[in-house]
Amino acid sequence: MNPSKEQNFTKDSVINMLPFLLLFLLPALFAAELCHPNDKAALLAFKHSFSNPNPNPIPTWDPNFDCCNYSGVKCDETTNYVIGLEMISDYLTGTIPTALANLTHLQELRLHKIPNLVGEIPPAIGELTNLRYLEISWTNISGPVPLFLVNLKNLVFLELQFNRLSGSIPPSLATLPYLRVIDLSRNQLTGPIPESFGYLPKTAEFPALILSHNKLSGEIPASLANLNFSSVDISRNNLSGDASVFFGKGKITTEIVISRNNFEFDFSKVSFMESLVILDISHNKIYGSIPPQITEDTMLQSLNLTYNRLCGKIPTDWKLKFHSEGWDYTSFFHNRCLCGIPLDPCK
């Protein structure tokens, strides 16, 4: 073929293909502009609210690019509104920016492992009424658990663990209709567990209650017996009373951890759910014998009954599916008069 003709053929081919190339490229070009201006402005205001020595603390958040492609940002695939924000950073310094309130479609907010995040949880969080998941964890925020969280009627997960929150737990949290996880562990909270927590709406099925490592005190509310918890961890507080409210045949609880409190009740009267995987009642004043029914809990994988006032013979013939080697002395020692394998023989 003549070189000039070949050159013309190539040029003609490119020209002829332009409409088809544009057909494929235009959607991509338009897709880059789908970020809603208000959402982008809110995200950039969030970024610039921090008093960082680094002038660009979140370098991937460039105003020239689609905010739906920013790291930690999730957009709705249909509306392109920002519905999720997850931030993990050792470098952000300052308070939680009020600009978050302008992310009006936000459903998930996770501020995690930001050690230089300080101050209180701002009222702007209470304006995010579409939130389903709120996590502020492993930070240095302080102040109370805010009363305005009750405005978040769609909230399912409330996780405020590993912070410096203080004060009492707001009883009004129990009015949130869909709340499934309450994790306020590893703070400096004081006062009792609210009685209202025993009356969570039926729409909040099988809630998880995690309040460990605080300074809570007072008697455990009898109303908690009303609930079928998925898991309970209220360890390392100064709580007292009858924590047998968490037990009961027919419940679906997989984890009960009530260790290092001042609970005092007759363990022999407890009935066990078949779903139990982890049981830790250690370091309390719990008395009575170990109910033989516990051996029917085939799912049990972790057992700690130490440092109590239990007596009697340790049951045998455990029907364990996942702990076939059975229990050693570390599950039972330092009780008033427990005996039998794996402890000393009964006299």
mmCIF file of N, CA, C and O in Angstrom, residues 121-158:
data_model
loop_
_atom_site.group_PDB
_atom_site.id
_atom_site.type_symbol
_atom_site.label_atom_id
_atom_site.label_comp_id
_atom_site.label_asym_id
_atom_site.label_seq_id
_atom_site.Cartn_x
_atom_site.Cartn_y
_atom_site.Cartn_z
ATOM 1 N N ILE A 121 -18.626 16.239 71.704
ATOM 2 C CA ILE A 121 -19.401 15.897 70.505
ATOM 3 C C ILE A 121 -20.331 17.075 70.214
ATOM 4 O O ILE A 121 -21.158 17.436 71.059
ATOM 5 N N PRO A 122 -20.217 17.704 69.054
ATOM 6 C CA PRO A 122 -20.971 18.936 68.794
ATOM 7 C C PRO A 122 -22.434 18.669 68.435
ATOM 8 O O PRO A 122 -22.773 17.598 67.919
ATOM 9 N N PRO A 123 -23.315 19.641 68.699
ATOM 10 C CA PRO A 123 -24.731 19.507 68.335
ATOM 11 C C PRO A 123 -24.946 19.228 66.856
ATOM 12 O O PRO A 123 -26.006 18.711 66.467
ATOM 13 N N ALA A 124 -23.958 19.556 66.016
ATOM 14 C CA ALA A 124 -24.085 19.287 64.576
ATOM 15 C C ALA A 124 -24.353 17.815 64.310
ATOM 16 O O ALA A 124 -25.064 17.464 63.351
ATOM 17 N N ILE A 125 -23.822 16.929 65.157
ATOM 18 C CA ILE A 125 -24.057 15.496 64.976
ATOM 19 C C ILE A 125 -25.542 15.181 65.124
ATOM 20 O O ILE A 125 -26.091 14.323 64.436
ATOM 21 N N GLY A 126 -26.203 15.884 66.028
ATOM 22 C CA GLY A 126 -27.630 15.662 66.247
ATOM 23 C C GLY A 126 -28.502 16.096 65.094
ATOM 24 O O GLY A 126 -29.702 15.781 65.057
ATOM 25 N N GLU A 127 -27.931 16.832 64.132
ATOM 26 C CA GLU A 127 -28.688 17.260 62.953
ATOM 27 C C GLU A 127 -28.644 16.229 61.830
ATOM 28 O O GLU A 127 -29.347 16.380 60.825
ATOM 29 N N LEU A 128 -27.827 15.205 61.980
ATOM 30 C CA LEU A 128 -27.690 14.185 60.927
ATOM 31 C C LEU A 128 -28.760 13.114 61.121
ATOM 32 O O LEU A 128 -28.483 11.974 61.502
ATOM 33 N N THR A 129 -29.980 13.473 60.837
ATOM 34 C CA THR A 129 -31.121 12.629 61.192
ATOM 35 C C THR A 129 -31.243 11.370 60.340
ATOM 36 O O THR A 129 -32.078 10.518 60.631
ATOM 37 N N ASN A 130 -30.430 11.248 59.301
ATOM 38 C CA ASN A 130 -30.445 10.018 58.497
ATOM 39 C C ASN A 130 -29.411 9.003 58.980
ATOM 40 O O ASN A 130 -29.318 7.907 58.415
ATOM 41 N N LEU A 131 -28.647 9.360 60.012
ATOM 42 C CA LEU A 131 -27.592 8.456 60.483
ATOM 43 C C LEU A 131 -28.172 7.132 60.970
ATOM 44 O O LEU A 131 -29.116 7.095 61.764
ATOM 45 N N ARG A 132 -27.545 6.060 60.502
ATOM 46 C CA ARG A 132 -27.844 4.721 61.008
ATOM 47 C C ARG A 132 -26.676 4.169 61.826
ATOM 48 O O ARG A 132 -26.869 3.340 62.700
ATOM 49 N N TYR A 133 -25.482 4.622 61.502
ATOM 50 C CA TYR A 133 -24.269 4.121 62.169
ATOM 51 C C TYR A 133 -23.439 5.323 62.600
ATOM 52 O O TYR A 133 -23.013 6.115 61.769
ATOM 53 N N LEU A 134 -23.223 5.439 63.916
ATOM 54 C CA LEU A 134 -22.385 6.507 64.456
ATOM 55 C C LEU A 134 -21.289 5.888 65.309
ATOM 56 O O LEU A 134 -21.575 5.240 66.320
ATOM 57 N N GLU A 135 -20.060 6.053 64.871
ATOM 58 C CA GLU A 135 -18.918 5.587 65.660
ATOM 59 C C GLU A 135 -17.917 6.726 65.818
ATOM 60 O O GLU A 135 -17.439 7.288 64.840
ATOM 61 N N ILE A 136 -17.620 7.047 67.070
ATOM 62 C CA ILE A 136 -16.524 7.955 67.412
ATOM 63 C C ILE A 136 -15.709 7.197 68.443
ATOM 64 O O ILE A 136 -16.129 7.052 69.603
ATOM 65 N N SER A 137 -14.575 6.657 68.058
ATOM 66 C CA SER A 137 -13.845 5.738 68.924
ATOM 67 C C SER A 137 -12.341 5.961 68.853
ATOM 68 O O SER A 137 -11.817 6.429 67.845
ATOM 69 N N TRP A 138 -11.670 5.605 69.956
ATOM 70 C CA TRP A 138 -10.217 5.745 70.042
ATOM 71 C C TRP A 138 -9.783 7.191 69.744
ATOM 72 O O TRP A 138 -8.910 7.450 68.933
ATOM 73 N N THR A 139 -10.466 8.137 70.399
ATOM 74 C CA THR A 139 -10.117 9.551 70.263
ATOM 75 C C THR A 139 -9.926 10.111 71.671
ATOM 76 O O THR A 139 -9.987 9.380 72.660
ATOM 77 N N ASN A 140 -9.754 11.413 71.775
ATOM 78 C CA ASN A 140 -9.671 12.080 73.075
ATOM 79 C C ASN A 140 -10.827 13.052 73.268
ATOM 80 O O ASN A 140 -10.686 14.044 73.991
ATOM 81 N N ILE A 141 -11.957 12.779 72.641
ATOM 82 C CA ILE A 141 -13.130 13.610 72.900
ATOM 83 C C ILE A 141 -13.573 13.385 74.349
ATOM 84 O O ILE A 141 -13.387 12.313 74.919
ATOM 85 N N SER A 142 -14.160 14.408 74.928
ATOM 86 C CA SER A 142 -14.569 14.365 76.335
ATOM 87 C C SER A 142 -15.975 14.940 76.452
ATOM 88 O O SER A 142 -16.671 15.143 75.463
ATOM 89 N N GLY A 143 -16.366 15.225 77.699
ATOM 90 C CA GLY A 143 -17.702 15.748 77.913
ATOM 91 C C GLY A 143 -18.721 14.626 78.026
ATOM 92 O O GLY A 143 -18.375 13.445 78.066
ATOM 93 N N PRO A 144 -20.004 14.963 78.043
ATOM 94 C CA PRO A 144 -21.043 13.962 78.266
ATOM 95 C C PRO A 144 -21.433 13.221 76.988
ATOM 96 O O PRO A 144 -21.090 13.636 75.878
ATOM 97 N N VAL A 145 -22.153 12.116 77.178
ATOM 98 C CA VAL A 145 -22.880 11.500 76.066
ATOM 99 C C VAL A 145 -24.057 12.432 75.791
ATOM 100 O O VAL A 145 -24.931 12.598 76.643
ATOM 101 N N PRO A 146 -24.114 13.084 74.626
ATOM 102 C CA PRO A 146 -25.061 14.193 74.435
ATOM 103 C C PRO A 146 -26.523 13.760 74.421
ATOM 104 O O PRO A 146 -26.871 12.713 73.859
ATOM 105 N N LEU A 147 -27.351 14.599 75.012
ATOM 106 C CA LEU A 147 -28.792 14.351 74.999
ATOM 107 C C LEU A 147 -29.367 14.450 73.593
ATOM 108 O O LEU A 147 -30.359 13.795 73.270
ATOM 109 N N PHE A 148 -28.712 15.248 72.723
ATOM 110 C CA PHE A 148 -29.293 15.450 71.390
ATOM 111 C C PHE A 148 -29.165 14.208 70.500
ATOM 112 O O PHE A 148 -29.730 14.179 69.396
ATOM 113 N N LEU A 149 -28.481 13.189 70.961
ATOM 114 C CA LEU A 149 -28.431 11.957 70.170
ATOM 115 C C LEU A 149 -29.819 11.335 70.021
ATOM 116 O O LEU A 149 -30.042 10.529 69.116
ATOM 117 N N VAL A 150 -30.724 11.718 70.899
ATOM 118 C CA VAL A 150 -32.088 11.201 70.810
ATOM 119 C C VAL A 150 -32.785 11.671 69.527
ATOM 120 O O VAL A 150 -33.814 11.118 69.122
ATOM 121 N N ASN A 151 -32.230 12.691 68.866
ATOM 122 C CA ASN A 151 -32.797 13.162 67.599
ATOM 123 C C ASN A 151 -32.516 12.210 66.444
ATOM 124 O O ASN A 151 -33.144 12.317 65.387
ATOM 125 N N LEU A 152 -31.586 11.280 66.634
ATOM 126 C CA LEU A 152 -31.170 10.389 65.544
ATOM 127 C C LEU A 152 -32.081 9.166 65.511
ATOM 128 O O LEU A 152 -31.694 8.049 65.877
ATOM 129 N N LYS A 153 -33.310 9.358 65.059
ATOM 130 C CA LYS A 153 -34.349 8.334 65.149
ATOM 131 C C LYS A 153 -34.077 7.116 64.274
ATOM 132 O O LYS A 153 -34.718 6.076 64.447
ATOM 133 N N ASN A 154 -33.148 7.219 63.328
ATOM 134 C CA ASN A 154 -32.833 6.086 62.464
ATOM 135 C C ASN A 154 -31.605 5.311 62.938
ATOM 136 O O ASN A 154 -31.184 4.351 62.287
ATOM 137 N N LEU A 155 -31.034 5.717 64.077
ATOM 138 C CA LEU A 155 -29.774 5.138 64.525
ATOM 139 C C LEU A 155 -29.942 3.669 64.913
ATOM 140 O O LEU A 155 -30.844 3.305 65.668
ATOM 141 N N VAL A 156 -29.031 2.837 64.383
ATOM 142 C CA VAL A 156 -29.010 1.411 64.695
ATOM 143 C C VAL A 156 -27.782 1.064 65.544
ATOM 144 O O VAL A 156 -27.863 0.287 66.482
ATOM 145 N N PHE A 157 -26.641 1.663 65.218
ATOM 146 C CA PHE A 157 -25.384 1.396 65.919
ATOM 147 C C PHE A 157 -24.870 2.689 66.553
ATOM 148 O O PHE A 157 -24.618 3.658 65.840
ATOM 149 N N LEU A 158 -24.710 2.674 67.876
ATOM 150 C CA LEU A 158 -24.105 3.797 68.591
ATOM 151 C C LEU A 158 -22.843 3.284 69.266
ATOM 152 O O LEU A 158 -22.902 2.533 70.242
#
